[in-house]
Amino acid sequence: MSDKPYSLKNTESGAEFELQRRTGTVGPSVLDISSLYGKQGVFTYDLGFGSTAGCSSAITYIDGEQGVLMYRGYPIEQLAEQSTFIEVAFLLLYGELPTESELNAFDESIRTHTMLHESFLRFFNGFHHDAHPMAMVSGVVACMSAFYHDTTDIQDSADRDVFSHRIMAKIPTIAAAAYKHSLGQPFVYPKNELDYCSNLLNMFFSVPAQSGSYEVDPVSAEALNLLFVLHADHEQNCSTSTVRLAGSSGTNPYSAISAGISALWGPAHGGANEAVINMLEEIGNAKNINKYIARAKDKNDSFRLMGFGHRVYKNHDPRATIIRQMCHRVLEKLDQGEDTPLFELALELEQIALKDSYFIEKNLYPNVDFYSGIIYQALGIPKAMFTVMFAIARTVGWAAQWREMVRDPESRIGRPRQLYIGRAQRDYQPIADR
Ligand code: SDX
């Protein structure tokens, strides 16, 4: 694709000017508008940044029209089929698939950094039992910046590695502590001999009072592993952009990740997986589907079909396709084949929506959040923890994107401008005259 500049004309003054074009490996090229305000005295306006690139990145590529998702050039379908979350995490952080010795060393590093400083556990006692786990997790991750002063030189690659490994290793332990606190159960310590997903399940579901150690179901661990691969990164989505923007000020990386967790919580973003199950439970059964489809189409009704639509995918979200296929397998393997009313309802809802002209015309397809909750529920994970599961997986993506931003020589503090629509200058009125 050519790098030929765009020439634009100011029709008011008649002056013509050029905007330099930059072309990446694949995908749309970009027009560099960084000099626009200086030369033309105007800003661009792009609410929600649907047509604006805020960075150059080599980590994840999405083609929304074709339904393509690649991590470091590897198609998500191949990684889902052949890789593991630990291997994908290494790929996202370091750019290449690891050799066996690299993978073993990375896995060992993660396994041996899962414990929390005992003072951390006291934070959880400050939360009421019914605090939402996402509030607890984002708060406690922010507190990590109060503990770890050994990784504050963000220009030092060794410090960046320690931060990346530590946050990835400890986020499951923090999530499990939040879950146990919400149950009023004692915290369960991580076990280094368990793999990443088995360790998480053990911290969630083992209970000291039960004799014998909790047996992790390999089907559950495999399902989590695949869900984490699918959720690990996704280009410059809302929460990743939040991590980059917060990180661009040079703030403590744990604080930047905490900001990302807060952004992910929203129902328009990662909070949708919890909202989908709430929606399916509200719909109840197939005979109510058309009523809710009508509500989703009604401009006067704020109801949206949760788990449908995407800013980038105008075709099937490849992750949703993989998760849907996984639902069948996991539910059968977990002997929940007959107990799947929500899954059957979700399949029926998808079939009806995808035949409706409104959804067809607006390119609204199921996204990653539409089916993931079905699997989390089958694993025994409560709805309030669904977005926490998303955050656990996405933490390594946020860390990879933060590292790329910190190392980018072009990177500078993010500081967007605005279109001012407030009052023109006016003089102060003494209160007696108001
Ligand atoms: C994630 O960005 C990422 O990559 C995110 C993510 C990741 O991995 O990081 O993929 C994870 O956040 C997935 C999305 C989860 N959210 C939901 O499922 C919530 C429901 N979806 C919508 O709120 C919406 O589709 C968004 C937020 C996902 C996308 O919103 P956009 O891009 O701003 O699209 P829009 O709101 O401008 O919608 C375009 C049109 C509108 O109609 P018109 O005003 O043009 O007439 O489509 C309609 C919308 O009303 N529309 C929907 C709809 N989604 C969009 N109508 C009904 N139900 C929906 N779900």
Tab-separated table of C-alpha atoms and ligand atoms in Angstrom:
chain	number	residue	atom	x	y	z
A	1	MET	CA	0.000	0.000	0.000
A	2	SER	CA	1.433	3.400	-0.958
A	3	ASP	CA	2.543	5.996	1.556
A	4	LYS	CA	1.383	8.785	-0.730
A	5	PRO	CA	0.209	11.762	1.379
A	6	TYR	CA	-3.363	13.015	1.340
A	7	SER	CA	-3.743	16.535	0.053
A	8	LEU	CA	-6.586	18.483	1.640
A	9	LYS	CA	-7.984	21.895	0.849
A	10	ASN	CA	-9.227	24.565	3.224
A	11	THR	CA	-12.219	25.669	1.126
A	12	GLU	CA	-12.482	28.892	3.137
A	13	SER	CA	-8.945	30.138	2.404
A	14	GLY	CA	-8.393	28.004	-0.682
A	15	ALA	CA	-5.093	26.855	0.834
A	16	GLU	CA	-4.129	23.243	0.136
A	17	PHE	CA	-2.063	21.144	2.527
A	18	GLU	CA	-0.818	17.595	2.831
A	19	LEU	CA	-1.199	15.011	5.583
A	20	GLN	CA	1.474	12.338	5.663
A	21	ARG	CA	0.220	8.750	5.413
A	22	ARG	CA	1.829	5.869	7.314
A	23	THR	CA	1.259	2.261	6.354
A	24	GLY	CA	1.537	-0.723	8.679
A	25	THR	CA	2.120	-4.421	8.010
A	26	VAL	CA	-1.562	-5.140	7.311
A	27	GLY	CA	-4.762	-3.172	7.784
A	28	PRO	CA	-5.718	0.455	7.165
A	29	SER	CA	-2.946	3.027	6.835
A	30	VAL	CA	-3.124	6.171	8.980
A	31	LEU	CA	-3.004	9.889	8.271
A	32	ASP	CA	-0.592	11.650	10.605
A	33	ILE	CA	-2.544	14.681	11.856
A	34	SER	CA	-0.078	15.614	14.623
A	35	SER	CA	0.847	18.837	12.766
A	36	LEU	CA	-2.746	19.723	11.805
A	37	TYR	CA	-3.472	22.138	14.651
A	38	GLY	CA	-0.090	23.839	14.335
A	39	LYS	CA	-0.501	24.358	10.580
A	40	GLN	CA	-4.258	24.721	10.195
A	41	GLY	CA	-5.499	25.842	13.627
A	42	VAL	CA	-8.137	23.116	13.739
A	43	PHE	CA	-8.567	19.900	15.740
A	44	THR	CA	-10.063	16.664	14.411
A	45	TYR	CA	-13.219	15.374	16.124
A	46	ASP	CA	-13.832	11.646	16.564
A	47	LEU	CA	-16.135	10.798	19.493
A	48	GLY	CA	-15.203	7.322	20.739
A	49	PHE	CA	-12.102	7.308	18.508
A	50	GLY	CA	-13.771	5.038	15.922
A	51	SER	CA	-11.511	6.380	13.152
A	52	THR	CA	-8.489	7.377	15.223
A	53	ALA	CA	-5.293	5.439	15.920
A	54	GLY	CA	-3.734	6.493	19.219
A	55	CYS	CA	-0.536	4.501	18.789
A	56	SER	CA	1.360	2.096	16.583
A	57	SER	CA	1.459	-1.443	17.941
A	58	ALA	CA	2.877	-4.839	16.982
A	59	ILE	CA	0.912	-6.899	19.508
A	60	THR	CA	-2.624	-7.653	18.257
A	61	TYR	CA	-4.296	-7.203	14.890
A	62	ILE	CA	-8.054	-7.231	14.270
A	63	ASP	CA	-9.799	-7.115	10.900
A	64	GLY	CA	-13.378	-6.308	11.905
A	65	GLU	CA	-14.837	-6.868	8.441
A	66	GLN	CA	-13.239	-10.301	8.031
A	67	GLY	CA	-13.571	-11.375	11.675
A	68	VAL	CA	-9.808	-11.813	12.004
A	69	LEU	CA	-7.911	-11.701	15.326
A	70	MET	CA	-4.132	-12.351	15.565
A	71	TYR	CA	-1.714	-12.152	18.507
A	72	ARG	CA	1.770	-11.258	17.202
A	73	GLY	CA	0.684	-12.567	13.773
A	74	TYR	CA	-0.680	-15.921	14.973
A	75	PRO	CA	-4.423	-16.452	14.218
A	76	ILE	CA	-6.515	-16.805	17.384
A	77	GLU	CA	-8.007	-20.056	16.055
A	78	GLN	CA	-4.534	-21.680	15.932
A	79	LEU	CA	-3.556	-20.397	19.371
A	80	ALA	CA	-6.885	-21.562	20.825
A	81	GLU	CA	-6.384	-24.997	19.301
A	82	GLN	CA	-2.654	-25.539	19.924
A	83	SER	CA	-1.360	-23.158	22.605
A	84	THR	CA	-1.825	-22.503	26.327
A	85	PHE	CA	-2.474	-19.301	28.264
A	86	ILE	CA	1.032	-19.283	29.746
A	87	GLU	CA	2.574	-19.666	26.269
A	88	VAL	CA	0.263	-16.972	24.819
A	89	ALA	CA	1.205	-14.677	27.723
A	90	PHE	CA	4.891	-15.105	26.854
A	91	LEU	CA	4.075	-14.420	23.184
A	92	LEU	CA	2.199	-11.212	24.023
A	93	LEU	CA	4.909	-9.942	26.379
A	94	TYR	CA	7.997	-10.882	24.353
A	95	GLY	CA	6.764	-11.020	20.755
A	96	GLU	CA	7.752	-14.596	19.894
A	97	LEU	CA	6.607	-18.093	20.855
A	98	PRO	CA	8.971	-19.379	23.579
A	99	THR	CA	11.416	-22.241	23.246
A	100	GLU	CA	10.768	-25.073	25.676
A	101	SER	CA	13.379	-23.779	28.110
A	102	GLU	CA	12.008	-20.215	27.858
A	103	LEU	CA	8.499	-21.495	28.492
A	104	ASN	CA	9.578	-23.559	31.503
A	105	ALA	CA	11.467	-20.613	32.986
A	106	PHE	CA	8.525	-18.259	32.428
A	107	ASP	CA	6.050	-20.764	33.873
A	108	GLU	CA	8.307	-21.258	36.915
A	109	SER	CA	8.573	-17.507	37.417
A	110	ILE	CA	4.788	-17.110	37.372
A	111	ARG	CA	4.193	-20.118	39.662
A	112	THR	CA	6.641	-18.797	42.259
A	113	HIS	CA	5.214	-15.268	42.470
A	114	THR	CA	1.556	-16.051	43.161
A	115	MET	CA	1.597	-15.322	46.907
A	116	LEU	CA	0.459	-11.998	48.360
A	117	HIS	CA	2.205	-10.128	51.173
A	118	GLU	CA	0.176	-10.975	54.296
A	119	SER	CA	-0.645	-7.272	54.763
A	120	PHE	CA	-2.577	-7.441	51.480
A	121	LEU	CA	-5.132	-9.747	53.008
A	122	ARG	CA	-6.043	-7.091	55.536
A	123	PHE	CA	-7.270	-4.862	52.696
A	124	PHE	CA	-10.082	-7.323	52.025
A	125	ASN	CA	-11.311	-7.062	55.593
A	126	GLY	CA	-12.002	-3.399	54.888
A	127	PHE	CA	-14.612	-4.307	52.270
A	128	HIS	CA	-18.188	-5.133	53.202
A	129	HIS	CA	-19.077	-8.755	52.378
A	130	ASP	CA	-21.326	-7.640	49.507
A	131	ALA	CA	-18.750	-5.408	47.809
A	132	HIS	CA	-18.618	-6.171	44.077
A	133	PRO	CA	-15.479	-8.248	43.381
A	134	MET	CA	-14.450	-5.870	40.567
A	135	ALA	CA	-14.383	-2.998	43.092
A	136	MET	CA	-12.223	-5.087	45.433
A	137	VAL	CA	-9.851	-6.255	42.684
A	138	SER	CA	-9.302	-2.804	41.135
A	139	GLY	CA	-8.747	-1.331	44.619
A	140	VAL	CA	-6.287	-3.985	45.764
A	141	VAL	CA	-4.345	-3.922	42.475
A	142	ALA	CA	-3.954	-0.157	42.933
A	143	CYS	CA	-2.572	-0.897	46.416
A	144	MET	CA	0.220	-2.970	44.822
A	145	SER	CA	1.847	0.369	43.986
A	146	ALA	CA	2.125	0.977	47.750
A	147	PHE	CA	4.072	-2.270	48.218
A	148	TYR	CA	6.432	-2.709	45.339
A	149	HIS	CA	8.991	0.089	45.169
A	150	ASP	CA	11.515	-2.173	43.437
A	151	THR	CA	9.899	-1.860	40.019
A	152	THR	CA	9.314	1.849	39.703
A	153	ASP	CA	12.009	2.522	37.085
A	154	ILE	CA	9.738	2.016	34.093
A	155	GLN	CA	12.673	2.690	31.742
A	156	ASP	CA	14.503	-0.360	33.128
A	157	SER	CA	13.640	-3.556	31.216
A	158	ALA	CA	14.386	-5.758	34.238
A	159	ASP	CA	11.916	-3.705	36.323
A	160	ARG	CA	9.329	-3.996	33.565
A	161	ASP	CA	9.798	-7.772	33.555
A	162	VAL	CA	9.444	-8.025	37.344
A	163	PHE	CA	6.241	-5.934	37.159
A	164	SER	CA	4.802	-8.003	34.270
A	165	HIS	CA	5.488	-11.368	35.891
A	166	ARG	CA	4.346	-10.201	39.325
A	167	ILE	CA	1.023	-8.705	38.196
A	168	MET	CA	0.216	-11.732	36.035
A	169	ALA	CA	1.115	-14.130	38.850
A	170	LYS	CA	-0.795	-12.322	41.582
A	171	ILE	CA	-3.996	-11.254	39.826
A	172	PRO	CA	-5.562	-14.753	40.230
A	173	THR	CA	-4.666	-14.748	43.928
A	174	ILE	CA	-6.210	-11.288	44.400
A	175	ALA	CA	-9.314	-12.438	42.482
A	176	ALA	CA	-9.604	-15.546	44.638
A	177	ALA	CA	-9.195	-13.506	47.836
A	178	ALA	CA	-12.015	-11.199	46.687
A	179	TYR	CA	-14.215	-14.218	45.953
A	180	LYS	CA	-13.504	-15.890	49.303
A	181	HIS	CA	-14.155	-12.597	51.103
A	182	SER	CA	-17.548	-12.307	49.378
A	183	LEU	CA	-18.368	-15.813	50.634
A	184	GLY	CA	-17.130	-15.191	54.155
A	185	GLN	CA	-14.779	-18.138	53.679
A	186	PRO	CA	-11.094	-18.222	54.644
A	187	PHE	CA	-8.568	-17.282	51.976
A	188	VAL	CA	-6.881	-20.282	50.286
A	189	TYR	CA	-3.184	-19.921	49.552
A	190	PRO	CA	-1.826	-20.601	46.056
A	191	LYS	CA	0.078	-23.844	45.413
A	192	ASN	CA	3.196	-23.606	43.260
A	193	GLU	CA	2.809	-27.185	42.070
A	194	LEU	CA	-0.462	-26.338	40.278
A	195	ASP	CA	-0.655	-24.812	36.795
A	196	TYR	CA	-2.126	-21.325	36.375
A	197	CYS	CA	-5.766	-22.321	35.853
A	198	SER	CA	-5.788	-25.252	38.298
A	199	ASN	CA	-4.289	-22.986	40.957
A	200	LEU	CA	-7.079	-20.468	40.399
A	201	LEU	CA	-9.797	-23.110	40.658
A	202	ASN	CA	-8.204	-24.504	43.819
A	203	MET	CA	-8.074	-21.048	45.429
A	204	PHE	CA	-11.721	-20.495	44.443
A	205	PHE	CA	-13.279	-23.778	45.424
A	206	SER	CA	-11.158	-25.641	47.973
A	207	VAL	CA	-12.418	-25.345	51.555
A	208	PRO	CA	-10.103	-26.034	54.527
A	209	ALA	CA	-12.899	-27.785	56.404
A	210	GLN	CA	-13.266	-30.426	53.676
A	211	SER	CA	-11.023	-33.413	54.349
A	212	GLY	CA	-8.534	-34.245	51.607
A	213	SER	CA	-7.363	-31.791	48.991
A	214	TYR	CA	-9.784	-30.323	46.451
A	215	GLU	CA	-9.618	-32.196	43.149
A	216	VAL	CA	-9.418	-29.772	40.218
A	217	ASP	CA	-11.517	-31.059	37.303
A	218	PRO	CA	-9.164	-31.072	34.277
A	219	VAL	CA	-12.109	-30.199	32.045
A	220	SER	CA	-12.654	-27.019	34.059
A	221	ALA	CA	-8.958	-26.123	33.975
A	222	GLU	CA	-8.843	-26.714	30.207
A	223	ALA	CA	-11.957	-24.573	29.683
A	224	LEU	CA	-10.468	-21.709	31.734
A	225	ASN	CA	-7.198	-21.998	29.860
A	226	LEU	CA	-8.988	-21.568	26.532
A	227	LEU	CA	-11.144	-18.684	27.793
A	228	PHE	CA	-8.013	-16.920	29.058
A	229	VAL	CA	-6.273	-17.368	25.678
A	230	LEU	CA	-9.285	-15.795	23.955
A	231	HIS	CA	-9.501	-12.861	26.388
A	232	ALA	CA	-5.767	-12.103	26.720
A	233	ASP	CA	-5.557	-9.067	24.439
A	234	HIS	CA	-7.633	-7.179	21.911
A	235	GLU	CA	-5.815	-4.192	20.372
A	236	GLN	CA	-6.728	-0.709	21.635
A	237	ASN	CA	-10.067	-1.445	23.363
A	238	CYS	CA	-11.454	0.842	26.054
A	239	SER	CA	-9.579	-0.693	29.013
A	240	THR	CA	-6.294	-1.096	27.138
A	241	SER	CA	-6.483	2.504	25.959
A	242	THR	CA	-7.105	3.478	29.596
A	243	VAL	CA	-3.965	1.639	30.696
A	244	ARG	CA	-1.972	3.342	27.943
A	245	LEU	CA	-3.352	6.803	28.722
A	246	ALA	CA	-2.789	6.433	32.473
A	247	GLY	CA	0.649	4.909	31.862
A	248	SER	CA	1.614	7.720	29.465
A	249	SER	CA	1.981	10.071	32.469
A	250	GLY	CA	4.714	7.773	33.833
A	251	THR	CA	2.556	6.627	36.716
A	252	ASN	CA	3.210	3.434	38.671
A	253	PRO	CA	2.291	0.500	36.355
A	254	TYR	CA	0.115	-1.159	39.017
A	255	SER	CA	-1.963	2.034	39.138
A	256	ALA	CA	-2.306	2.008	35.347
A	257	ILE	CA	-3.523	-1.619	35.429
A	258	SER	CA	-6.014	-0.713	38.177
A	259	ALA	CA	-7.392	2.025	35.903
A	260	GLY	CA	-7.803	-0.589	33.160
A	261	ILE	CA	-9.705	-2.902	35.515
A	262	SER	CA	-12.084	-0.054	36.342
A	263	ALA	CA	-12.706	0.664	32.650
A	264	LEU	CA	-13.278	-3.035	31.897
A	265	TRP	CA	-16.035	-3.209	34.540
A	266	GLY	CA	-18.491	-1.170	32.460
A	267	PRO	CA	-21.439	-3.135	30.927
A	268	ALA	CA	-20.565	-1.747	27.479
A	269	HIS	CA	-17.160	-3.445	27.823
A	270	GLY	CA	-16.060	-6.409	29.943
A	271	GLY	CA	-19.029	-6.062	32.293
A	272	ALA	CA	-21.193	-7.374	29.434
A	273	ASN	CA	-20.484	-11.024	30.322
A	274	GLU	CA	-22.297	-10.596	33.655
A	275	ALA	CA	-25.015	-8.495	31.946
A	276	VAL	CA	-25.641	-11.253	29.359
A	277	ILE	CA	-26.561	-13.812	32.009
A	278	ASN	CA	-28.749	-11.262	33.792
A	279	MET	CA	-30.456	-10.582	30.445
A	280	LEU	CA	-30.958	-14.293	29.654
A	281	GLU	CA	-32.393	-14.877	33.130
A	282	GLU	CA	-34.741	-11.898	32.626
A	283	ILE	CA	-35.864	-13.213	29.215
A	284	GLY	CA	-36.525	-16.541	30.932
A	285	ASN	CA	-37.611	-18.617	27.947
A	286	ALA	CA	-37.750	-18.612	24.161
A	287	LYS	CA	-41.322	-17.329	23.930
A	288	ASN	CA	-40.147	-13.971	25.342
A	289	ILE	CA	-37.255	-13.547	22.885
A	290	ASN	CA	-39.182	-11.519	20.308
A	291	LYS	CA	-40.314	-9.061	22.989
A	292	TYR	CA	-36.709	-8.378	23.970
A	293	ILE	CA	-35.513	-8.204	20.353
A	294	ALA	CA	-38.200	-5.536	19.811
A	295	ARG	CA	-36.963	-3.639	22.878
A	296	ALA	CA	-33.368	-3.808	21.590
A	297	LYS	CA	-34.548	-2.222	18.312
A	298	ASP	CA	-36.650	0.466	19.997
A	299	LYS	CA	-34.757	3.775	20.047
A	300	ASN	CA	-36.880	4.904	22.969
A	301	ASP	CA	-35.848	1.920	25.023
A	302	SER	CA	-32.365	1.937	26.576
A	303	PHE	CA	-32.343	-1.882	26.519
A	304	ARG	CA	-29.606	-3.379	24.369
A	305	LEU	CA	-28.981	-7.015	23.526
A	306	MET	CA	-26.012	-7.588	25.801
A	307	GLY	CA	-23.221	-9.625	24.251
A	308	PHE	CA	-24.199	-8.376	20.786
A	309	GLY	CA	-22.427	-5.770	18.663
A	310	HIS	CA	-18.868	-4.559	18.621
A	311	ARG	CA	-17.048	-1.355	17.721
A	312	VAL	CA	-14.626	-3.199	15.455
A	313	TYR	CA	-16.172	-6.548	14.459
A	314	LYS	CA	-18.783	-6.041	11.750
A	315	ASN	CA	-18.662	-9.780	11.208
A	316	HIS	CA	-18.594	-12.672	13.673
A	317	ASP	CA	-16.252	-12.137	16.639
A	318	PRO	CA	-13.978	-15.172	16.150
A	319	ARG	CA	-13.755	-15.586	19.909
A	320	ALA	CA	-17.543	-15.928	20.218
A	321	THR	CA	-17.518	-18.662	17.568
A	322	ILE	CA	-14.850	-20.617	19.456
A	323	ILE	CA	-16.579	-20.156	22.823
A	324	ARG	CA	-19.943	-21.263	21.413
A	325	GLN	CA	-18.343	-24.484	20.164
A	326	MET	CA	-16.658	-24.867	23.535
A	327	CYS	CA	-19.977	-24.557	25.387
A	328	HIS	CA	-21.252	-27.789	23.882
A	329	ARG	CA	-18.063	-29.649	24.823
A	330	VAL	CA	-17.721	-28.275	28.359
A	331	LEU	CA	-21.386	-28.719	29.296
A	332	GLU	CA	-21.368	-32.314	28.102
A	333	LYS	CA	-18.034	-33.124	29.807
A	334	LEU	CA	-19.264	-31.537	33.037
A	335	ASP	CA	-22.375	-33.733	32.809
A	336	GLN	CA	-24.516	-30.627	32.534
A	337	GLY	CA	-25.800	-31.632	29.156
A	338	GLU	CA	-29.395	-31.573	30.294
A	339	ASP	CA	-29.067	-28.587	32.602
A	340	THR	CA	-28.399	-25.966	29.934
A	341	PRO	CA	-31.569	-23.853	29.620
A	342	LEU	CA	-29.571	-20.621	29.451
A	343	PHE	CA	-27.301	-22.035	26.747
A	344	GLU	CA	-30.289	-23.244	24.720
A	345	LEU	CA	-31.907	-19.827	25.182
A	346	ALA	CA	-28.688	-18.066	24.075
A	347	LEU	CA	-28.495	-20.238	20.939
A	348	GLU	CA	-32.158	-19.510	20.150
A	349	LEU	CA	-31.690	-15.786	20.761
A	350	GLU	CA	-28.651	-15.724	18.451
A	351	GLN	CA	-30.549	-17.543	15.702
A	352	ILE	CA	-33.500	-15.138	15.851
A	353	ALA	CA	-31.370	-11.977	16.123
A	354	LEU	CA	-29.107	-12.944	13.212
A	355	LYS	CA	-32.175	-13.323	10.956
A	356	ASP	CA	-33.556	-9.899	11.956
A	357	SER	CA	-32.965	-7.070	9.456
A	358	TYR	CA	-32.063	-4.601	12.253
A	359	PHE	CA	-29.148	-6.739	13.404
A	360	ILE	CA	-28.163	-7.621	9.857
A	361	GLU	CA	-28.119	-4.005	8.675
A	362	LYS	CA	-26.161	-2.824	11.727
A	363	ASN	CA	-23.745	-5.781	11.574
A	364	LEU	CA	-24.557	-6.825	15.119
A	365	TYR	CA	-23.175	-10.277	15.918
A	366	PRO	CA	-22.500	-12.087	19.215
A	367	ASN	CA	-19.238	-10.882	20.756
A	368	VAL	CA	-16.814	-12.545	23.152
A	369	ASP	CA	-19.124	-11.841	26.118
A	370	PHE	CA	-22.233	-13.536	24.731
A	371	TYR	CA	-21.332	-17.136	25.571
A	372	SER	CA	-18.465	-16.847	28.056
A	373	GLY	CA	-20.791	-16.526	31.060
A	374	ILE	CA	-22.474	-19.824	30.136
A	375	ILE	CA	-19.136	-21.570	30.671
A	376	TYR	CA	-18.161	-19.642	33.790
A	377	GLN	CA	-21.547	-20.589	35.294
A	378	ALA	CA	-20.996	-24.245	34.328
A	379	LEU	CA	-17.640	-24.091	36.165
A	380	GLY	CA	-19.456	-22.936	39.300
A	381	ILE	CA	-18.218	-19.339	39.086
A	382	PRO	CA	-20.858	-16.782	40.202
A	383	LYS	CA	-21.983	-13.952	37.886
A	384	ALA	CA	-20.347	-11.230	39.988
A	385	MET	CA	-16.973	-12.868	39.268
A	386	PHE	CA	-17.378	-13.060	35.470
A	387	THR	CA	-15.737	-9.714	34.707
A	388	VAL	CA	-12.998	-10.505	37.228
A	389	MET	CA	-12.250	-13.600	35.096
A	390	PHE	CA	-12.017	-11.317	32.056
A	391	ALA	CA	-9.625	-9.031	33.994
A	392	ILE	CA	-7.391	-11.953	35.015
A	393	ALA	CA	-6.882	-12.906	31.365
A	394	ARG	CA	-6.575	-9.345	30.054
A	395	THR	CA	-3.954	-8.353	32.650
A	396	VAL	CA	-1.135	-9.810	30.547
A	397	GLY	CA	-2.474	-7.957	27.486
A	398	TRP	CA	-2.549	-4.705	29.428
A	399	ALA	CA	1.000	-5.368	30.678
A	400	ALA	CA	2.204	-6.084	27.121
A	401	GLN	CA	0.572	-2.927	25.767
A	402	TRP	CA	1.969	-0.831	28.651
A	403	ARG	CA	5.474	-2.172	27.997
A	404	GLU	CA	5.164	-1.349	24.299
A	405	MET	CA	3.966	2.183	25.113
A	406	VAL	CA	6.787	2.841	27.642
A	407	ARG	CA	9.407	1.599	25.170
A	408	ASP	CA	8.006	3.536	22.191
A	409	PRO	CA	10.379	6.446	21.496
A	410	GLU	CA	7.445	8.320	19.921
A	411	SER	CA	5.334	7.902	23.066
A	412	ARG	CA	4.324	11.086	24.904
A	413	ILE	CA	1.747	11.917	27.564
A	414	GLY	CA	-1.770	11.570	26.162
A	415	ARG	CA	-3.629	14.867	26.231
A	416	PRO	CA	-6.625	15.063	23.832
A	417	ARG	CA	-8.219	18.436	22.990
A	418	GLN	CA	-11.947	19.321	22.689
A	419	LEU	CA	-14.611	21.217	20.828
A	420	TYR	CA	-15.604	23.895	23.368
A	421	ILE	CA	-19.379	24.462	23.409
A	422	GLY	CA	-19.613	26.339	26.721
A	423	ARG	CA	-20.281	30.034	27.391
A	424	ALA	CA	-18.124	32.740	25.810
A	425	GLN	CA	-16.245	35.004	28.231
A	426	ARG	CA	-18.474	36.893	30.693
A	427	ASP	CA	-17.824	39.042	33.802
A	428	TYR	CA	-18.256	37.920	37.396
A	429	GLN	CA	-21.566	38.979	38.941
A	430	PRO	CA	-21.609	39.950	42.641
A	431	ILE	CA	-24.154	37.789	44.436
A	432	ALA	CA	-26.355	40.822	45.133
A	433	ASP	CA	-26.774	41.302	41.371
A	434	ARG	CA	-27.641	37.675	40.452
B	1	SDX	C1	-16.072	-6.012	24.726
B	1	SDX	O1	-13.371	-2.989	21.966
B	1	SDX	C2	-13.117	-4.211	22.242
B	1	SDX	O2	-12.300	-4.842	21.617
B	1	SDX	C3	-13.915	-4.752	23.437
B	1	SDX	C4	-13.782	-6.266	23.676
B	1	SDX	C5	-12.370	-6.636	24.141
B	1	SDX	O3	-12.009	-7.816	23.977
B	1	SDX	O4	-11.687	-5.747	24.768
B	1	SDX	O5	-14.110	-6.977	22.494
B	1	SDX	C6	-14.741	-6.703	24.799
B	1	SDX	O6	-16.229	-4.978	25.333
B	1	SDX	C7	-17.154	-6.590	23.842
B	1	SDX	C8	-18.435	-5.718	23.808
B	1	SDX	C9	-19.274	-6.053	25.042
B	1	SDX	N1	-20.424	-5.137	25.155
B	1	SDX	C10	-21.690	-5.538	24.917
B	1	SDX	O7	-21.990	-6.670	24.520
B	1	SDX	C11	-22.751	-4.469	25.231
B	1	SDX	C12	-23.797	-4.443	24.107
B	1	SDX	N2	-23.147	-3.905	22.909
B	1	SDX	C13	-23.309	-2.476	22.659
B	1	SDX	O8	-23.429	-1.662	23.771
B	1	SDX	C14	-22.398	-1.986	21.543
B	1	SDX	O9	-22.523	-2.860	20.508
B	1	SDX	C15	-20.919	-1.762	21.831
B	1	SDX	C16	-20.690	-0.939	23.036
B	1	SDX	C17	-20.222	-3.075	22.000
B	1	SDX	C18	-20.336	-1.079	20.603
B	1	SDX	O10	-20.887	0.182	20.582
B	1	SDX	P1	-20.541	1.215	19.386
B	1	SDX	O11	-19.415	0.741	18.564
B	1	SDX	O12	-20.417	2.581	19.997
B	1	SDX	O13	-21.777	1.090	18.484
B	1	SDX	P2	-23.037	2.023	18.610
B	1	SDX	O14	-23.468	2.108	20.019
B	1	SDX	O15	-22.758	3.295	17.870
B	1	SDX	O16	-24.112	1.146	17.833
B	1	SDX	C19	-24.258	1.286	16.437
B	1	SDX	C20	-25.744	1.051	16.224
B	1	SDX	C21	-26.618	1.951	17.102
B	1	SDX	O17	-27.831	2.155	16.414
B	1	SDX	P3	-28.001	3.580	15.603
B	1	SDX	O18	-27.808	4.693	16.616
B	1	SDX	O19	-26.926	3.586	14.528
B	1	SDX	O20	-29.421	3.519	15.056
B	1	SDX	O21	-26.075	-0.298	16.590
B	1	SDX	C22	-26.983	-0.273	17.694
B	1	SDX	C23	-26.913	1.113	18.310
B	1	SDX	O22	-28.152	1.435	18.917
B	1	SDX	N3	-26.518	-1.298	18.628
B	1	SDX	C24	-27.303	-2.132	19.295
B	1	SDX	C25	-26.428	-2.960	20.031
B	1	SDX	N4	-25.171	-2.596	19.800
B	1	SDX	C26	-25.218	-1.566	18.940
B	1	SDX	N5	-28.635	-2.273	19.349
B	1	SDX	C27	-29.117	-3.243	20.155
B	1	SDX	N6	-28.350	-4.081	20.891
B	1	SDX	C28	-27.005	-3.958	20.852
B	1	SDX	N7	-26.239	-4.783	21.580
